[in-house]
CSV table of C-alpha atoms and ligand atoms in Angstrom, one decimal:
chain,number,residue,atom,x,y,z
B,255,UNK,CA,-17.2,5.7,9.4
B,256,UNK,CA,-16.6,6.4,5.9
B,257,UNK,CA,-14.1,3.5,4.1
B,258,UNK,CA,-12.4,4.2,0.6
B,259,UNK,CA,-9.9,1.9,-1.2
B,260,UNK,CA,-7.7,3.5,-3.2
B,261,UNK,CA,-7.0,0.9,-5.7
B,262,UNK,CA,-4.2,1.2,-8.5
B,263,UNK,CA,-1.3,-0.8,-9.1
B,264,UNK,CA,2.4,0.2,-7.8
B,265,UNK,CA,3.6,3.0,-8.4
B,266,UNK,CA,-0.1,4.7,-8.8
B,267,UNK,CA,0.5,7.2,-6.0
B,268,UNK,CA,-2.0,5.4,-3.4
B,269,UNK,CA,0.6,5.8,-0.9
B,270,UNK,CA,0.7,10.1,-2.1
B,271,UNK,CA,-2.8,10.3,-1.8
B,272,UNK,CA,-3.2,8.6,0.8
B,273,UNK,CA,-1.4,11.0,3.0
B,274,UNK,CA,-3.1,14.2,1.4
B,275,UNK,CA,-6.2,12.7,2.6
B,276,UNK,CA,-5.4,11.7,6.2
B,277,UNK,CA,-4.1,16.0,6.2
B,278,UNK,CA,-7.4,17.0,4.8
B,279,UNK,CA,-9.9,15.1,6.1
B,280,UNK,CA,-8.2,13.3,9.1
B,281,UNK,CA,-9.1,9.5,7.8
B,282,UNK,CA,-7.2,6.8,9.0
B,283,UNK,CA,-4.8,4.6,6.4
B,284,UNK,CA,-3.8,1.4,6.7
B,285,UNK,CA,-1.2,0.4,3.7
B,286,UNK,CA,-0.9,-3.7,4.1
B,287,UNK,CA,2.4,-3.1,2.6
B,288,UNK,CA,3.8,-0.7,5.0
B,289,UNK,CA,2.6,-3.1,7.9
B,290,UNK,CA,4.8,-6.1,6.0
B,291,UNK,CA,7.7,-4.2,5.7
B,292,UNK,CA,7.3,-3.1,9.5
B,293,UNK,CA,6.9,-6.5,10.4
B,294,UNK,CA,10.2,-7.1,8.5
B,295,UNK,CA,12.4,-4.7,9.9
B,296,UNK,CA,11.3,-6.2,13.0
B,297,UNK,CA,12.2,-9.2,12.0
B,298,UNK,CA,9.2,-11.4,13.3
B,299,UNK,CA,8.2,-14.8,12.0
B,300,UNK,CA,5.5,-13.2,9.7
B,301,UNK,CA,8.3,-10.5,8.8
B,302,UNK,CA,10.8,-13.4,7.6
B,303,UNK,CA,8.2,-15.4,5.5
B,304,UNK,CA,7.1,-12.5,4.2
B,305,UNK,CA,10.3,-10.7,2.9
B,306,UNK,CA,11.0,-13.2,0.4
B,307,UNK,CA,7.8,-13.0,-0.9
B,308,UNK,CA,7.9,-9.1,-1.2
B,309,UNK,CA,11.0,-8.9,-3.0
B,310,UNK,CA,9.8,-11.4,-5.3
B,311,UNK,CA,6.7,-8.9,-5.9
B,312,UNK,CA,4.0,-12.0,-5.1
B,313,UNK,CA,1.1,-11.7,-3.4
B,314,UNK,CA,1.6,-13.0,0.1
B,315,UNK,CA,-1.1,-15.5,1.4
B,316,UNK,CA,-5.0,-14.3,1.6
B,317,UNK,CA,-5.4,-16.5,5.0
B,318,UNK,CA,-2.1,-14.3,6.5
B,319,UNK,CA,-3.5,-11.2,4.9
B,320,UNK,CA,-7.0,-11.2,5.9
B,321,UNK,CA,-6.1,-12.2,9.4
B,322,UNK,CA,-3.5,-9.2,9.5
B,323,UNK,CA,-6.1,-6.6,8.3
B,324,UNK,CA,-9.1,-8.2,11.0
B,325,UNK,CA,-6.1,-8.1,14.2
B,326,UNK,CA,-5.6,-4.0,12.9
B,327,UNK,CA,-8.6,-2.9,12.4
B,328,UNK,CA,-9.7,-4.1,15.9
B,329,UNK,CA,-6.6,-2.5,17.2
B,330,UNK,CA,-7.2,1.4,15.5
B,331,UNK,CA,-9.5,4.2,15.8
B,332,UNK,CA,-11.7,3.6,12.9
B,333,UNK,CA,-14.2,6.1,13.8
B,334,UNK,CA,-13.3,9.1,11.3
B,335,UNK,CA,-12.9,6.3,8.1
B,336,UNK,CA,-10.1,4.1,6.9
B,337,UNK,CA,-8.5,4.5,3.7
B,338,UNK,CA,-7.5,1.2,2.4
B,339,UNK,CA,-3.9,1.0,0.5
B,340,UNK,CA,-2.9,-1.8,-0.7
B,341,UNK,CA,-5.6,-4.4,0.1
B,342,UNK,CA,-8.0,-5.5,-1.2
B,343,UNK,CA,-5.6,-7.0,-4.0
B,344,UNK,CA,-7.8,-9.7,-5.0
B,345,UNK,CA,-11.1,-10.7,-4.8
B,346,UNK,CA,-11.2,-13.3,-2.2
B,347,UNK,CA,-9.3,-10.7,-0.2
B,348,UNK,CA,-12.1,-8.0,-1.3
B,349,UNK,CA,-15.0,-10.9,0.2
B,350,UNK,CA,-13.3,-11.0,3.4
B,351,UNK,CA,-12.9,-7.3,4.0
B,352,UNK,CA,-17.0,-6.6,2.9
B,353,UNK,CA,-17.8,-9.0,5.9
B,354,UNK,CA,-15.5,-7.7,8.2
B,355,UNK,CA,-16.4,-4.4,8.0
B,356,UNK,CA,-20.1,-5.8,8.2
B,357,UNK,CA,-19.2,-6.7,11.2
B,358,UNK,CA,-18.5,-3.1,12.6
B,359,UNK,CA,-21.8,-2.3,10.6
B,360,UNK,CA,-19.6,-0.8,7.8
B,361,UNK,CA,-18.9,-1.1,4.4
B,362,UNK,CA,-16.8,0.1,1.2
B,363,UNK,CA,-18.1,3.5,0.5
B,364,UNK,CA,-16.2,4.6,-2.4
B,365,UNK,CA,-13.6,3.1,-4.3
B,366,UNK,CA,-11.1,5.2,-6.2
B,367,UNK,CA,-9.4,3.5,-9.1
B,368,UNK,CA,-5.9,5.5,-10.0
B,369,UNK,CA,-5.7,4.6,-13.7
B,370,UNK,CA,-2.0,5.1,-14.9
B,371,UNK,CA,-0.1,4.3,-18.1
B,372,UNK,CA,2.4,1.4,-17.7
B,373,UNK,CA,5.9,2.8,-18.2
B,374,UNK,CA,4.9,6.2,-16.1
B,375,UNK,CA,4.6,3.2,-13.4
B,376,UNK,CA,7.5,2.7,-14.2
B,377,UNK,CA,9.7,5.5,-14.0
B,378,UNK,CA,7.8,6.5,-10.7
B,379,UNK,CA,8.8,3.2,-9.0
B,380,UNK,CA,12.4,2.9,-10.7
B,381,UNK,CA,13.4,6.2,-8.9
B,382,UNK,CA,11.0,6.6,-5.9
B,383,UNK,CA,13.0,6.8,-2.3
B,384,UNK,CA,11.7,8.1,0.9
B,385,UNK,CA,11.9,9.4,3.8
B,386,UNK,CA,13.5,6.8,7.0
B,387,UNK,CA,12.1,9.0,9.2
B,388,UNK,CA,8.3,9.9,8.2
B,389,UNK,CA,8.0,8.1,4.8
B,390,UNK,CA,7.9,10.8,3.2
B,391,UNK,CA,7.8,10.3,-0.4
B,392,UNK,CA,10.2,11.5,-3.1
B,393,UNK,CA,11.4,10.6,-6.4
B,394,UNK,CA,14.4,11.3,-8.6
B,395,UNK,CA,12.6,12.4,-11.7
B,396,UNK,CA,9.5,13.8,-10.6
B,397,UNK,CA,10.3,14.9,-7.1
B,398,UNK,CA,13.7,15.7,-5.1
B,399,UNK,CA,14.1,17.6,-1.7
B,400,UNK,CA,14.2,21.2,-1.9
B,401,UNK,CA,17.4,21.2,0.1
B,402,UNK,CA,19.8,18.5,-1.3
B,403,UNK,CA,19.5,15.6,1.3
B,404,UNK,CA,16.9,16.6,3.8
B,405,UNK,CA,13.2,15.7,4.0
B,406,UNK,CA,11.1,18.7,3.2
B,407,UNK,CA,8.5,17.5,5.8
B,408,UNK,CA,10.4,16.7,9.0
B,409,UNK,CA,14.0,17.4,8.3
B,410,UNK,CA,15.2,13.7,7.9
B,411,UNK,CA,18.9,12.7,6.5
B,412,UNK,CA,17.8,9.3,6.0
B,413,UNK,CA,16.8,8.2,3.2
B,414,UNK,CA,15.8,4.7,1.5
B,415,UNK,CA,15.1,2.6,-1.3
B,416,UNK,CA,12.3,-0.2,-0.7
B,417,UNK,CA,14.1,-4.1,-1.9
B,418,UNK,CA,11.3,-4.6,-4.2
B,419,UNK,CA,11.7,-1.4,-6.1
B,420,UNK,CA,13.7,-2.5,-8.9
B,421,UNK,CA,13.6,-3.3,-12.5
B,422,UNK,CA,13.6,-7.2,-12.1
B,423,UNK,CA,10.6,-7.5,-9.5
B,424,UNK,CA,8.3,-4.4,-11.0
B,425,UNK,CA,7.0,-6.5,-14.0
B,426,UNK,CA,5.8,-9.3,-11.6
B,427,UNK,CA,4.4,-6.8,-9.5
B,428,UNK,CA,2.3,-4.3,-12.4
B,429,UNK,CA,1.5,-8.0,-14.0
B,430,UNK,CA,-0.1,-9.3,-10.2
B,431,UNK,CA,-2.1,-6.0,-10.5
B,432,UNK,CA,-3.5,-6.5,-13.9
B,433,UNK,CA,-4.4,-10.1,-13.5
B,434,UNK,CA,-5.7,-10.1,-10.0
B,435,UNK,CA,-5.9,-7.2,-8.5
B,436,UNK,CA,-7.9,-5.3,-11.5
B,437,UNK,CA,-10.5,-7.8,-11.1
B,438,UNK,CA,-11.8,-5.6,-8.8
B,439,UNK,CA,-12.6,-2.9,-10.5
B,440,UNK,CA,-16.2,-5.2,-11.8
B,441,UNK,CA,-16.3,-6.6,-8.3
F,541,AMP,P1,2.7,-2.4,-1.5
F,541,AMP,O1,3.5,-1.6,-0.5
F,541,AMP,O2,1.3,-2.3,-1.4
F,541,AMP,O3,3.2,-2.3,-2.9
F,541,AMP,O4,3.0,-4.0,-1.1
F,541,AMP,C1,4.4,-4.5,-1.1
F,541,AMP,C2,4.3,-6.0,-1.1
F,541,AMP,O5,3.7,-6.5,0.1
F,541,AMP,C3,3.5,-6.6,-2.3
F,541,AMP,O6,4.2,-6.7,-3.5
F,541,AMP,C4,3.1,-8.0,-1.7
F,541,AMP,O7,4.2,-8.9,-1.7
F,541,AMP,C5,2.8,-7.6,-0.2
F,541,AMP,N1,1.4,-7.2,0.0
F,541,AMP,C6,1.0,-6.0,0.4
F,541,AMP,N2,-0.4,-6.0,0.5
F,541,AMP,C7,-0.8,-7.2,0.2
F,541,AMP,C8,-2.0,-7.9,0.1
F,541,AMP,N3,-3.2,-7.2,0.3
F,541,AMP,N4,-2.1,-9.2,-0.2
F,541,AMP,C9,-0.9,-9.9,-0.5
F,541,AMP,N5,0.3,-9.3,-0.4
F,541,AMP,C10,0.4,-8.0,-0.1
């Protein structure tokens, strides 16, 4: 079981790589933030504290987090590695997920830091959309469809815009990263 965090703040291309990887080398990923918004849509009691939260771009409780991550992990097939996205984003968060994965006998094995220049953060999350159907990632500057409206992967029609990916909440959410979550990078 090899574990890597890719840690960088939004708009780093964590999500990006993350899916590269899971084609090359079959790891598994678990994005905290894609298991939010799923819990959202659903609109569960964890999805409706949570969405106001997320579209404020804070941090949404360690205690909620950490449980979230433990219930997955023992719920997925960890055996060819994990690639973390999107958690740890602080360091009580980064405590709780060395003695978890002690717990499978595990631990971090690499950590990738993706180091990127503020207003390119920018621009990426400003014009990012993806795919409804496989999540697919695109982006209006950097990266449209090759056919006008249809995913290049699977042939999706839908597309959307995530609630927190606008100009108001992306200075909270790149100023989170580089007072908590790039703590890490000593831890
Ligand atoms: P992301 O998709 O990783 O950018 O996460 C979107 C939002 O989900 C964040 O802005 C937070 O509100 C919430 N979130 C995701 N992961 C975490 C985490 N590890 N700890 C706290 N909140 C998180």
């Amino acid at each position: 079981m090899f574990n890597l965090i890719l840690l960088g703040a939004p708009g780093s291309g964590k999500g990006t790589q993350s899916k590269l990887l899971i084609n090359k080398l079959g790891f598994l990923q678990i994005s905290t933030g894609d298991i939010l918004r799923k819990e959202v849509a659903d609109n569960s009691d964890l999805g409706k504290m949570a969405n106001k939260i997320m579209q404020s771009g804070n941090l949404v409780p360690d205690d909620i987090m950490i449980d979230m991550m433990r219930n997955h992990i023992s719920q997925i097939d960890y055996s060819k590695g994990l690639i973390f996205d999107g958690f740890p984003r602080n360091i009580e968060q980064a405590k709780h997920l060395d003695q978890l994965l002690a717990e499978y006998d595990a631990c971090v094995n690499k950590v990738i830091l993706l180091d990127i220049p503020t207003q390119m953060l920018v621009d990426r999350i400003i014009h990012r959309y993806t795919c409804k159907n496989c999540g697919a990632i695109y982006n209006k500057k950097f990266k449209i469809e090759k056919i006008a409206g249809v995913c290049d992967g699977c042939g999706g029609k839908e597309f959307i815009q995530r609630d927190d990916d606008n100009a108001e909440t992306i200075k909270n959410r790149i100023d989170i990263f580089n007072n908590l979550t790039a703590m890490l990078k000593t831890y």
